[in-house]
PDB file of C-alpha atoms and ligand atoms in Angstrom:
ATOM      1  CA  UNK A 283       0.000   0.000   0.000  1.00  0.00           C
ATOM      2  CA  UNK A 284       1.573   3.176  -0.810  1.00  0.00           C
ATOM      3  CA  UNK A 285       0.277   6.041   1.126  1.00  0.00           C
ATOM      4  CA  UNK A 286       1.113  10.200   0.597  1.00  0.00           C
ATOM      5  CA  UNK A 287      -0.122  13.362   1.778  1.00  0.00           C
ATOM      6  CA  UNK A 288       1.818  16.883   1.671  1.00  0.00           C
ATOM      7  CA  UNK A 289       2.002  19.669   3.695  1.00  0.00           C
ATOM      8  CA  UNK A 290       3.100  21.854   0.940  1.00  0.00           C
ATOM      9  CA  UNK A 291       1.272  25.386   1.311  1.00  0.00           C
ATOM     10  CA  UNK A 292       0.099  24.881   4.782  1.00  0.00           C
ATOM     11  CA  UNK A 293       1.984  26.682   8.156  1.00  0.00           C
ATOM     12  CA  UNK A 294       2.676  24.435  11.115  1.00  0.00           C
ATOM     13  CA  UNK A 295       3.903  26.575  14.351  1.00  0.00           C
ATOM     14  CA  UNK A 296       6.475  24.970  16.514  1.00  0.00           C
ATOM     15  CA  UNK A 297       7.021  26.315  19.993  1.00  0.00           C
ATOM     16  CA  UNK A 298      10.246  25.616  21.899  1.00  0.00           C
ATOM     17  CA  UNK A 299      11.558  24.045  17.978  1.00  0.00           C
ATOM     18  CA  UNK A 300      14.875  25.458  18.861  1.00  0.00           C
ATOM     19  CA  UNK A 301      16.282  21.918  19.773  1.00  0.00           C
ATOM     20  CA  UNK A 302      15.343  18.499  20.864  1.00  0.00           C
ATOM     21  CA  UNK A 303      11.722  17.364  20.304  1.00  0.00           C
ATOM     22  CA  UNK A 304      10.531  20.585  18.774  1.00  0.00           C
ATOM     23  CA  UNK A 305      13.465  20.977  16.299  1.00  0.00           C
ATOM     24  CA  UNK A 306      12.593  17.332  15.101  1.00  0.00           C
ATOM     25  CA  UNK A 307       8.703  18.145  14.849  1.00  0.00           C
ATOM     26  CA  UNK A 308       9.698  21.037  12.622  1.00  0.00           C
ATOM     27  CA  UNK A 309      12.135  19.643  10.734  1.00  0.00           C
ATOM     28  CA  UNK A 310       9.651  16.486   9.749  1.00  0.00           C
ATOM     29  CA  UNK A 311       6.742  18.900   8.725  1.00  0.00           C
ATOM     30  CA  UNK A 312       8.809  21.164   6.746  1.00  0.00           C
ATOM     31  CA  UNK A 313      10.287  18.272   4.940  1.00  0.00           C
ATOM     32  CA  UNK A 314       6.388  17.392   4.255  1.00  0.00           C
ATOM     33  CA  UNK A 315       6.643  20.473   2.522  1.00  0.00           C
ATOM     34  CA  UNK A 316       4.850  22.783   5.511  1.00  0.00           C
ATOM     35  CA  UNK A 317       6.538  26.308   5.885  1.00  0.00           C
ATOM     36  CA  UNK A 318       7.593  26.164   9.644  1.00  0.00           C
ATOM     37  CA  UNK A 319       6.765  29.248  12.332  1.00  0.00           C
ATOM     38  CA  UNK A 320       9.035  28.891  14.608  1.00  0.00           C
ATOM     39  CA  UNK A 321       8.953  29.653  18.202  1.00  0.00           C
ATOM     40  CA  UNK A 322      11.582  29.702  20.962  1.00  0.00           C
ATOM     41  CA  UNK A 323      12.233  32.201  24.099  1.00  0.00           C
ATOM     42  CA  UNK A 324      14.924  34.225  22.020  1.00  0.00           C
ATOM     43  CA  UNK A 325      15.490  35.735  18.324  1.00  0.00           C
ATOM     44  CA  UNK A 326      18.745  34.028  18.571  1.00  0.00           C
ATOM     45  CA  UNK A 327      17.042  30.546  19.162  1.00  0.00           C
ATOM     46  CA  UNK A 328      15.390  30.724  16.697  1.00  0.00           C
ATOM     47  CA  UNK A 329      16.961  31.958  14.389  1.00  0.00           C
ATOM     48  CA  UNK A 330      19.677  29.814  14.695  1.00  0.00           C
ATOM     49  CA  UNK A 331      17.183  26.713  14.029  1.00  0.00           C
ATOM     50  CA  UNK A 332      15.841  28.721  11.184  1.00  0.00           C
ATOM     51  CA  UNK A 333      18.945  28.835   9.643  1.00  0.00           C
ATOM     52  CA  UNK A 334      19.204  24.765  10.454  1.00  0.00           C
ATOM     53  CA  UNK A 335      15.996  24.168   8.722  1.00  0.00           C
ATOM     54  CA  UNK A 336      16.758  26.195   5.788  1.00  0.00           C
ATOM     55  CA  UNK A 337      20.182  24.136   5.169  1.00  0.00           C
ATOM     56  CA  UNK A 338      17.544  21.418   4.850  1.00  0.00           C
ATOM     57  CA  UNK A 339      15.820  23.260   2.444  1.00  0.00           C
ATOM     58  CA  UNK A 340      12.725  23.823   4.712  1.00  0.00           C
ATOM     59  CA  UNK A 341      11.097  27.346   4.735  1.00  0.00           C
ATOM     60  CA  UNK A 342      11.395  28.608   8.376  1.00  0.00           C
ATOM     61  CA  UNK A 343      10.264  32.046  10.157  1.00  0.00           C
ATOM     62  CA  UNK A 344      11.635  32.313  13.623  1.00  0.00           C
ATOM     63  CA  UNK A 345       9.164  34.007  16.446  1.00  0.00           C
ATOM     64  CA  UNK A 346      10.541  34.765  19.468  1.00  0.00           C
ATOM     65  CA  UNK A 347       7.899  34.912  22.607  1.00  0.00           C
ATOM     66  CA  UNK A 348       8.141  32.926  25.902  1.00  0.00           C
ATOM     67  CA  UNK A 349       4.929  30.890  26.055  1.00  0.00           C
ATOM     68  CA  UNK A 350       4.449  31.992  29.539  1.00  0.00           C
ATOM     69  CA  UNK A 351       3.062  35.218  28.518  1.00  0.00           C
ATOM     70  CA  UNK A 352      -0.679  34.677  27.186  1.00  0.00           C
ATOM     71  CA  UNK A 353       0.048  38.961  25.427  1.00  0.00           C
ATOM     72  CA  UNK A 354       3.268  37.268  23.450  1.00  0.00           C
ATOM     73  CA  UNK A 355       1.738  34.454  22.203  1.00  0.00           C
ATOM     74  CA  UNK A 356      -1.140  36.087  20.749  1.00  0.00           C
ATOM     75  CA  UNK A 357       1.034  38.544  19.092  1.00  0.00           C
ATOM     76  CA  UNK A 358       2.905  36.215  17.913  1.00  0.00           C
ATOM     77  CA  UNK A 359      -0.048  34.266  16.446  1.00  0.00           C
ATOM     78  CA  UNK A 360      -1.307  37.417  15.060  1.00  0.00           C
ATOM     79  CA  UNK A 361       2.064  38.036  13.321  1.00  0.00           C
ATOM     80  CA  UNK A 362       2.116  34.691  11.826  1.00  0.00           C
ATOM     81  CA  UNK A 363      -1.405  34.893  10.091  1.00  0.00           C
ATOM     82  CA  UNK A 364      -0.955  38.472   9.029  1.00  0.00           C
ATOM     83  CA  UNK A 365       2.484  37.618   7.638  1.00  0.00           C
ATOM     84  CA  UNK A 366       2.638  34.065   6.172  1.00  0.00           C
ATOM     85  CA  UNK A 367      -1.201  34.144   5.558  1.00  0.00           C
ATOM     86  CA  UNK A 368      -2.748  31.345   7.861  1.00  0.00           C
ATOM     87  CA  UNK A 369      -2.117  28.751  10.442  1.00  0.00           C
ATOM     88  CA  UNK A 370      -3.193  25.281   9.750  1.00  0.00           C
ATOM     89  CA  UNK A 371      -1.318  23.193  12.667  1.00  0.00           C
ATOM     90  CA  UNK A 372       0.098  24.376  15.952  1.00  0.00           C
ATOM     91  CA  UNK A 373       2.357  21.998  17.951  1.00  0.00           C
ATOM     92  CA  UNK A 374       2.426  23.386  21.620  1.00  0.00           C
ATOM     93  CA  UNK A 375       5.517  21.473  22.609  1.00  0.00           C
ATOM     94  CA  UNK A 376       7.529  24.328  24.988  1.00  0.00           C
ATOM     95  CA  UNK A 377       8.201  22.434  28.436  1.00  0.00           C
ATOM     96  CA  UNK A 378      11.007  22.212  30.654  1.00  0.00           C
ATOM     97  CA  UNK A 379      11.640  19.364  33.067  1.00  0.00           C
ATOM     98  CA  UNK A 380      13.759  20.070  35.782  1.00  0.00           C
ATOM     99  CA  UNK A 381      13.794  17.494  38.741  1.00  0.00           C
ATOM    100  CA  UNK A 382      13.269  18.314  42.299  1.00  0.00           C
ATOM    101  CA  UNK A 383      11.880  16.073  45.259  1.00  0.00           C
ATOM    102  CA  UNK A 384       8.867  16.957  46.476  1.00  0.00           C
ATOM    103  CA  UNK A 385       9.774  18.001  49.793  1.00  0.00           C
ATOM    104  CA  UNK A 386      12.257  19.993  48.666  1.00  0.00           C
ATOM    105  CA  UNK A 387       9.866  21.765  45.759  1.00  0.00           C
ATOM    106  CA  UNK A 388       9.720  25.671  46.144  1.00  0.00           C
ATOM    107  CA  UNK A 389       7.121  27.307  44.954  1.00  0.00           C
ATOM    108  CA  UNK A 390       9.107  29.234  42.552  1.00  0.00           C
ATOM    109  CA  UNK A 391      10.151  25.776  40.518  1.00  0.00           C
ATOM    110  CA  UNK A 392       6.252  24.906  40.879  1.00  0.00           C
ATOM    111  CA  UNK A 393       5.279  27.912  39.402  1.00  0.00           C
ATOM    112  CA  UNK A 394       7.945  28.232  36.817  1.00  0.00           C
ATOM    113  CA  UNK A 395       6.645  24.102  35.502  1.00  0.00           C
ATOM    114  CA  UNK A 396       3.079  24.817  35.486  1.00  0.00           C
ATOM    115  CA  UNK A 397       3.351  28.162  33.858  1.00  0.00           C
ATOM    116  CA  UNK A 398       5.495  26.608  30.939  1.00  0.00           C
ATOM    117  CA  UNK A 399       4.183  23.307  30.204  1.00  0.00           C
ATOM    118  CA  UNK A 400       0.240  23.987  31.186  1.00  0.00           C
ATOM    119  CA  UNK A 401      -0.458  27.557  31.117  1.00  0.00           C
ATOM    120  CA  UNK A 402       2.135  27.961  28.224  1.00  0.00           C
ATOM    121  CA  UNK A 403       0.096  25.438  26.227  1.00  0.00           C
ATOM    122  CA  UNK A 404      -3.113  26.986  27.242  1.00  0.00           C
ATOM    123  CA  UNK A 405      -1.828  30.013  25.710  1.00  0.00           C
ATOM    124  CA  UNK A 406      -0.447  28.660  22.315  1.00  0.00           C
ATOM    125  CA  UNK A 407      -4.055  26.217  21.634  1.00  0.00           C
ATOM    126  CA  UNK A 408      -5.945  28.904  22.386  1.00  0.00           C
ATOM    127  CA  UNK A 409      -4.126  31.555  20.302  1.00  0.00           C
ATOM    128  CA  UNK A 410      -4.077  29.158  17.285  1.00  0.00           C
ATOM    129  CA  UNK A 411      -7.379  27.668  17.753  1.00  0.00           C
ATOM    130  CA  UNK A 412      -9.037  31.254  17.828  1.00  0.00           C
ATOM    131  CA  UNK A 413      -6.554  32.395  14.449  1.00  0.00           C
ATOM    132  CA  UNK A 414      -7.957  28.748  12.943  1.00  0.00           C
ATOM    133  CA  UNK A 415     -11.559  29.902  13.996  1.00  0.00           C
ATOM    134  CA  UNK A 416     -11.380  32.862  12.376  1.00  0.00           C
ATOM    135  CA  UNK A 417     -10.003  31.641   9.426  1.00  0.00           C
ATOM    136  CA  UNK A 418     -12.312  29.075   8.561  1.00  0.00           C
ATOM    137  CA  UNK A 419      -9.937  26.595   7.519  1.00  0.00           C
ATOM    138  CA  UNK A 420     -10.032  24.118  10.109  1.00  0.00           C
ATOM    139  CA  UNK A 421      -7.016  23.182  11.474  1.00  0.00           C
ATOM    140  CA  UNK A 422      -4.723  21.005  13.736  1.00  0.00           C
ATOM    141  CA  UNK A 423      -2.807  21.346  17.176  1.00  0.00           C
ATOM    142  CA  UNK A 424      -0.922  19.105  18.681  1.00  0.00           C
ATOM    143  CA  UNK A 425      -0.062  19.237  22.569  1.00  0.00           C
ATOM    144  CA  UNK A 426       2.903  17.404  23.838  1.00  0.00           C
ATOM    145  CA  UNK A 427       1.882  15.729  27.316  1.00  0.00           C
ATOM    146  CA  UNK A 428       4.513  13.102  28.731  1.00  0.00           C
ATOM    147  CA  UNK A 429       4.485   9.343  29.891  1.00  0.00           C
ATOM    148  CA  UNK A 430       4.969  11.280  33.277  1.00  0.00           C
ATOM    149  CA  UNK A 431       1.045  12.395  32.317  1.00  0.00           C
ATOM    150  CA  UNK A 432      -0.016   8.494  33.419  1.00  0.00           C
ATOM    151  CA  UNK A 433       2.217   7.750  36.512  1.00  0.00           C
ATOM    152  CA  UNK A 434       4.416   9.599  38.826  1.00  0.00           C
ATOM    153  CA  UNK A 435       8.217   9.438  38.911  1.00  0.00           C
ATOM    154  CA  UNK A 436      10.635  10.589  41.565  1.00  0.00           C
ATOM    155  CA  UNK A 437      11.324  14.229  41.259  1.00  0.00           C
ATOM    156  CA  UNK A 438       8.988  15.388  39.051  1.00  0.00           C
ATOM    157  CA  UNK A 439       5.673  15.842  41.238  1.00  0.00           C
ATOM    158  CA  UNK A 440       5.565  19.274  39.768  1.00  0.00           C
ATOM    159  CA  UNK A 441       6.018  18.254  35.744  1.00  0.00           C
ATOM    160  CA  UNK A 442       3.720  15.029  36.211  1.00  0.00           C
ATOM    161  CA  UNK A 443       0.719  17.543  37.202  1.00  0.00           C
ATOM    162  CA  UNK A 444       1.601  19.612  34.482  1.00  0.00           C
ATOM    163  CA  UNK A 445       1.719  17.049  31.797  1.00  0.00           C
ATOM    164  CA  UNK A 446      -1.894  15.385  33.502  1.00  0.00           C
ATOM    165  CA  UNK A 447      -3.040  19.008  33.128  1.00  0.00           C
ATOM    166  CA  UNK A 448      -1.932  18.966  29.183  1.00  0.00           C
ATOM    167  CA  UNK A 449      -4.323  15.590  28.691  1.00  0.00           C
ATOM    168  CA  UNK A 450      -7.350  16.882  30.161  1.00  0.00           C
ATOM    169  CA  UNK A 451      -6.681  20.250  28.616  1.00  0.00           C
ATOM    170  CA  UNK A 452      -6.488  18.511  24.688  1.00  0.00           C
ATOM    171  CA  UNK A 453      -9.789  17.025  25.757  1.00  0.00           C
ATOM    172  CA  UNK A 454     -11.687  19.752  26.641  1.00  0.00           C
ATOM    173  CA  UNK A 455     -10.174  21.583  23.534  1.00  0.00           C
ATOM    174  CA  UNK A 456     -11.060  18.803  21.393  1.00  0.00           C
ATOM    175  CA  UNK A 457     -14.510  18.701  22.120  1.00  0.00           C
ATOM    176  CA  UNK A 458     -14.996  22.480  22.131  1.00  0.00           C
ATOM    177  CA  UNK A 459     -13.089  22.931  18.341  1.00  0.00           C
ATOM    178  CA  UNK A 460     -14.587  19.842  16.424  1.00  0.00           C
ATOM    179  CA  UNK A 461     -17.612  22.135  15.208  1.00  0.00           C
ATOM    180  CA  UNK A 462     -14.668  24.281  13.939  1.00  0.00           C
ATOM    181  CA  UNK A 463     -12.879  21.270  11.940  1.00  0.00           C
ATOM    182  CA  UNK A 464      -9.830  21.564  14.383  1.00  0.00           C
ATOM    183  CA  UNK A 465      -8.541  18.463  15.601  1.00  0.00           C
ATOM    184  CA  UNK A 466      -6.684  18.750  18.792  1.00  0.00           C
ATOM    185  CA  UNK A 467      -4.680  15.556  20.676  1.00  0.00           C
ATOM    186  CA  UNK A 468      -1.498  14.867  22.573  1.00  0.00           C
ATOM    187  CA  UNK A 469       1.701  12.934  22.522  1.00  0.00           C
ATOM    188  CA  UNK A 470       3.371  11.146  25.119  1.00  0.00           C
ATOM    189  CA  UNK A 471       6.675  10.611  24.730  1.00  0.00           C
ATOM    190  CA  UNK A 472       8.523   7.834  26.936  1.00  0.00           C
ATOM    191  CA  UNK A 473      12.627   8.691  27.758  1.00  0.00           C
ATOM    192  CA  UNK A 474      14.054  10.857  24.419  1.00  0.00           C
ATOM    193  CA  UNK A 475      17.508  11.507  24.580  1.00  0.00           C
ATOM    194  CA  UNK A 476      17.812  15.170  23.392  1.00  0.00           C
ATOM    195  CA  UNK A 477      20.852  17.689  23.478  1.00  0.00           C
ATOM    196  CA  UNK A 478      19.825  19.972  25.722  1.00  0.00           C
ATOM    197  CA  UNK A 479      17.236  18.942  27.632  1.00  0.00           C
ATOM    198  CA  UNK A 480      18.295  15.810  29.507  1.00  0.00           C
ATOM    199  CA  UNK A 481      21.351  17.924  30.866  1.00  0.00           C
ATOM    200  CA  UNK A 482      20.443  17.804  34.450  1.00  0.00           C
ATOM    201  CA  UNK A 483      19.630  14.047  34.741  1.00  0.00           C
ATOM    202  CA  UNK A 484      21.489  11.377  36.227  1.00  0.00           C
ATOM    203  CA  UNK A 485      23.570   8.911  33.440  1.00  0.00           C
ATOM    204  CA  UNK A 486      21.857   6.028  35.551  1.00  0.00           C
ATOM    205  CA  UNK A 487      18.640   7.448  35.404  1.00  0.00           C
ATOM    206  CA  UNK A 488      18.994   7.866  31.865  1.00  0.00           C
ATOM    207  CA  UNK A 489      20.946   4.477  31.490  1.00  0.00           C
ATOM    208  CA  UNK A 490      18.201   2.528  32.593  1.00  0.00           C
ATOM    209  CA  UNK A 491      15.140   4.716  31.091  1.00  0.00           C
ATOM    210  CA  UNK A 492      17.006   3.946  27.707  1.00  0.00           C
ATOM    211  CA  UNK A 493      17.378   0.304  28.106  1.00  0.00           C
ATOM    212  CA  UNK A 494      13.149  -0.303  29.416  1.00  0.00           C
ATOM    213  CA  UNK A 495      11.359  -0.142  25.583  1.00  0.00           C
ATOM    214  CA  UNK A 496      10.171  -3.641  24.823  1.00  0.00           C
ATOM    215  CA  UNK A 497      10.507  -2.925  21.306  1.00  0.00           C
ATOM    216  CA  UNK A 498      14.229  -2.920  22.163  1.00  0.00           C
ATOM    217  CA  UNK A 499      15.800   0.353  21.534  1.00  0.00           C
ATOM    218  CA  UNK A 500      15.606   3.719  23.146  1.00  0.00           C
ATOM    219  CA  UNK A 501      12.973   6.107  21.112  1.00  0.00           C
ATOM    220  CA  UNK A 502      14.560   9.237  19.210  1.00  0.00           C
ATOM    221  CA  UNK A 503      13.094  12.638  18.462  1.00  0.00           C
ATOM    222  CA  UNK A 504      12.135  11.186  15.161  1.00  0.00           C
ATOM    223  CA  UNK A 505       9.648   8.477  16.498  1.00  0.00           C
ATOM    224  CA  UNK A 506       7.693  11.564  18.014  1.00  0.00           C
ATOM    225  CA  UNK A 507       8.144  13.617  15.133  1.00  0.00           C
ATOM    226  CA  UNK A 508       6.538  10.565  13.065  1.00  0.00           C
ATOM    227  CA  UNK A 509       3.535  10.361  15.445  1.00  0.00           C
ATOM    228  CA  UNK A 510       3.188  14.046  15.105  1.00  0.00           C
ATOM    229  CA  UNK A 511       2.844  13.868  11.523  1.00  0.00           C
ATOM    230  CA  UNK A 512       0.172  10.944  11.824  1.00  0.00           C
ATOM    231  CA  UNK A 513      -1.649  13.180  14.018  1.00  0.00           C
ATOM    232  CA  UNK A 514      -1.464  16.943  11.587  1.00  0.00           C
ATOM    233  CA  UNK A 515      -2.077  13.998   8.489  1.00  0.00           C
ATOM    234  CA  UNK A 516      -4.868  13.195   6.804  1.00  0.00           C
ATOM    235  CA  UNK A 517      -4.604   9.694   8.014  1.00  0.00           C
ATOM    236  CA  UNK A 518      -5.761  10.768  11.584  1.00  0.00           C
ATOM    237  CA  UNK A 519      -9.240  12.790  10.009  1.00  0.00           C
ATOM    238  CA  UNK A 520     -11.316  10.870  12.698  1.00  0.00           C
ATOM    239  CA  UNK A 521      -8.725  11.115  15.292  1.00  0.00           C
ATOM    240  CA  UNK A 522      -9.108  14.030  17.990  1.00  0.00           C
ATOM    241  CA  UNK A 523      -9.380  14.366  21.605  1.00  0.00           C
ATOM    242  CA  UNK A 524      -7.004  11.395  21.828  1.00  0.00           C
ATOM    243  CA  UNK A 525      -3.570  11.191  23.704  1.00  0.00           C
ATOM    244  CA  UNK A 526      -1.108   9.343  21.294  1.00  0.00           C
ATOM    245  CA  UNK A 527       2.094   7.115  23.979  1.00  0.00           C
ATOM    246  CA  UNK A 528       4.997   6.625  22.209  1.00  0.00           C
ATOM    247  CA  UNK A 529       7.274   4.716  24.004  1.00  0.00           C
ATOM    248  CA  UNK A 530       8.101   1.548  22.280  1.00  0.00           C
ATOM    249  CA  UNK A 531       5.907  -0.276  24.698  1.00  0.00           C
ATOM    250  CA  UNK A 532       7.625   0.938  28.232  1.00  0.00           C
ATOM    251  CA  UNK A 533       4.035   1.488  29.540  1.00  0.00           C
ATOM    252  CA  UNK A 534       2.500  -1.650  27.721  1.00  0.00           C
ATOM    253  CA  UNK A 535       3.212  -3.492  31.059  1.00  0.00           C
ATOM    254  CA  UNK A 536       6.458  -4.846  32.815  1.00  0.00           C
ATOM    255  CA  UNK A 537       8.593  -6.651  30.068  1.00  0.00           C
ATOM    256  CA  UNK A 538      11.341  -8.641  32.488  1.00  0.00           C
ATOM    257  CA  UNK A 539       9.118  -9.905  34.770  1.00  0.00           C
ATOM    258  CA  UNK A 540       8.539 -13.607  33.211  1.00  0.00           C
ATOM    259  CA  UNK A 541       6.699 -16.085  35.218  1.00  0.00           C
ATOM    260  CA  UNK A 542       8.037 -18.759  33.216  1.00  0.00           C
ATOM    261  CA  UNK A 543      11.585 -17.524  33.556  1.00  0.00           C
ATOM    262  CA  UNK A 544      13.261 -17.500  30.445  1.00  0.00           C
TER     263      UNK A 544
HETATM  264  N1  NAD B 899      12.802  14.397  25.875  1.00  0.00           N
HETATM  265  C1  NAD B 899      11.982  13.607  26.532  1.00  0.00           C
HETATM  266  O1  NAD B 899      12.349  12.524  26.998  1.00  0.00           O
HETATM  267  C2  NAD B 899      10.535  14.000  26.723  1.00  0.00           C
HETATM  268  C3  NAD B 899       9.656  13.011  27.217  1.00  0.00           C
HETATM  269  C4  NAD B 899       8.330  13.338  27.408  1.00  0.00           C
HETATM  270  C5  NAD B 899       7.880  14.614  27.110  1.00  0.00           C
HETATM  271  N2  NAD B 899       8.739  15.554  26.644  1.00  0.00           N
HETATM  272  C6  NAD B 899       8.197  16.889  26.357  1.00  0.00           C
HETATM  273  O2  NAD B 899       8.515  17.255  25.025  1.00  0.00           O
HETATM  274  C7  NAD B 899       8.713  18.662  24.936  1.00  0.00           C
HETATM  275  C8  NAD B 899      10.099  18.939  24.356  1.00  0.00           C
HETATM  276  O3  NAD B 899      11.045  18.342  25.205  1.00  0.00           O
HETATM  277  P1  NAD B 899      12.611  18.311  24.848  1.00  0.00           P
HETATM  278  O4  NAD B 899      13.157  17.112  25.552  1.00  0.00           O
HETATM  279  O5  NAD B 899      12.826  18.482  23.406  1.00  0.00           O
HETATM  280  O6  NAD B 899      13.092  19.610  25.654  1.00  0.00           O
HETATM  281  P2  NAD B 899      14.375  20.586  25.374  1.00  0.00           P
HETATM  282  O7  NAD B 899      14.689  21.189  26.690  1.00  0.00           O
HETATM  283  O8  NAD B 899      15.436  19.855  24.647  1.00  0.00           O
HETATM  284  O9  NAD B 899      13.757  21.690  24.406  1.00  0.00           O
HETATM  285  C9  NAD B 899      12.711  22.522  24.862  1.00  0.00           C
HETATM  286  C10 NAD B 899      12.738  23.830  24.099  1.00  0.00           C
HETATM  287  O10 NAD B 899      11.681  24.654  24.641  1.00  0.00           O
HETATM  288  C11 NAD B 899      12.198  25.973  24.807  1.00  0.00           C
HETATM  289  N3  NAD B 899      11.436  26.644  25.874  1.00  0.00           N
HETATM  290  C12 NAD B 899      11.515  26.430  27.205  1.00  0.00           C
HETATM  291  N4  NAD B 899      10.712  27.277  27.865  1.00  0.00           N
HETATM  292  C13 NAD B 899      10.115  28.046  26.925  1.00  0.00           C
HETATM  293  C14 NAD B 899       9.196  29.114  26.985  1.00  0.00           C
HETATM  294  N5  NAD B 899       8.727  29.565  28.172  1.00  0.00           N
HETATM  295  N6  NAD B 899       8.770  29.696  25.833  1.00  0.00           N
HETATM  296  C15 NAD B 899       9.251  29.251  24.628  1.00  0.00           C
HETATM  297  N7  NAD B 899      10.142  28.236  24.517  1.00  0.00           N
HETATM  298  C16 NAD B 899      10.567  27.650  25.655  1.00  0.00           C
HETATM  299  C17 NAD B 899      13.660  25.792  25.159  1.00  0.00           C
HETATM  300  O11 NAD B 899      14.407  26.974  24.914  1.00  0.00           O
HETATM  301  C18 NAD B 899      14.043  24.619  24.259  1.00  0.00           C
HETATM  302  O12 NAD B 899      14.491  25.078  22.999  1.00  0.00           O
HETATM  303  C19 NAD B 899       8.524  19.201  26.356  1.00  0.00           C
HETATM  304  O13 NAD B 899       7.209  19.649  26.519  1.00  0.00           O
HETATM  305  C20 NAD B 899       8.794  17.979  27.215  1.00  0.00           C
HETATM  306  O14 NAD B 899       8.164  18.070  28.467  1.00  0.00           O
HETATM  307  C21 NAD B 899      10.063  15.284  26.445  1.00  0.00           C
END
């Protein structure tokens, strides 16, 4: 079965595409032939992965705004219709992760996690979805939640209620936007090694979250770029409200525990 669909004339918006997940999401739909808006907390960010994505041949406009602040977004949104002359998809996928016990949580670090990842992608749906409404074209936005969204792990109280937060938010969206033809769902990405991101963790943390996938390998930023493309595709027209864990089968169930003990 051969199966195609194209991008080409559409605008996808990125937010935190500088590196990592985002740069991969960006870098997939602009090679599907999307022209790329792309979002990051500085012009230098941004720019710098604009001039990544052009290498690749990819049309990219960088838009600095910190997704924490509901004013920048919009503006940003606003710039993006007025100058490249719609908005079809929006991928909220801004989020930081850093990893604190819970006792030891101030309110700051609290603050600073749900104001990115939930508030942040509050901001970004509802600054695309009201551009998309206005537009008439339908649309697409894509939210990414975390494996964190479905069970807790030490350190990250803070980023597991934020990412729960991002699930229940999609849903609500996606019921709300369907009469509007926009389809709204979340990833959740198990363990991605990324450049920057992952900094802070411990190697044996990320040792062993690397080595869990059933399927046998750790995940890259391109299996979540791929299921982000399924999702702003054609192929997922009946698919919305939905929250999409990729994770080569790390939350499937517990793969080394074998009763029969081979
Ligand atoms: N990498 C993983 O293992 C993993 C797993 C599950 C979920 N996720 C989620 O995927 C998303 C991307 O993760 P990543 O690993 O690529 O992270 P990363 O840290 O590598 O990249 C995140 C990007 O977001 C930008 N950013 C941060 N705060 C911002 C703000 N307020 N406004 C605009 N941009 C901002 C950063 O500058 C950076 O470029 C996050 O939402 C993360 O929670 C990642």
């Amino acid at each position: 079965m051969s199966v195609q669909f194209s991008l080409a004339g559409q605008v996808a918006l990125v937010t935190g595409g500088a590196t990592g997940l985002g740069l991969a999401i960006a870098t997939a739909f602009g090679r599907a032939g999307a022209t790329i808006a792309l979002n990051d907390l500085t012009p230098d960010r941004a720019e710098a992965a604009c001039a990544t994505l052009r290498a690749r041949g990819i049309a990219c406009h960088p838009h600095a705004a910190d997704v924490r602040d509901g004013a920048a977004v919009a503006a940003m949104v606003a710039a993006i219709a007025r100058d490249l002359g719609r908005l079809d998809i929006a991928v909220a996928n801004a989020g930081i992760y850093p990893n604190t016990p819970f006792l030891d949580l101030a309110e700051d670090e609290w603050r600073r996690v749900i104001d990115t990842n939930l508030t942040g992608t509050f901001h970004t749906c509802q600054a695309a979805a009201r551009a998309m409404v206005r537009a008439g074209r339908g649309g697409r936005i894509i939210a990414l939640s975390s494996g964190a969204a479905n069970g807790a792990i030490w350190g990250w109280s803070h980023y597991c209620a934020s990412k729960a937060g991002v699930v229940l938010l999609t849903k609500g969206m996606a019921l709300e936007l369907a009469p509007h033809d926009i389809r709204v769902n979340s990833i959740l990405p198990g363990y991605i090694d990324v450049p920057e991101g992952g900094a802070h963790l411990a190697p044996a943390y990320k040792d062993r979250a690397r080595g869990t996938a059933p399927l046998g390998r750790p995940g890259t930023p391109e299996d979540i770029a791929n299921a982000a493309l399924l999702l702003a595709s054609p192929l997922a027209a009946y698919i919305t409200g939905t929250t999409l864990v990729v994770d080569g089968g790390t939350s499937a169930g517990c793969a080394g525990l074998r009763p029969a003990g081979e």
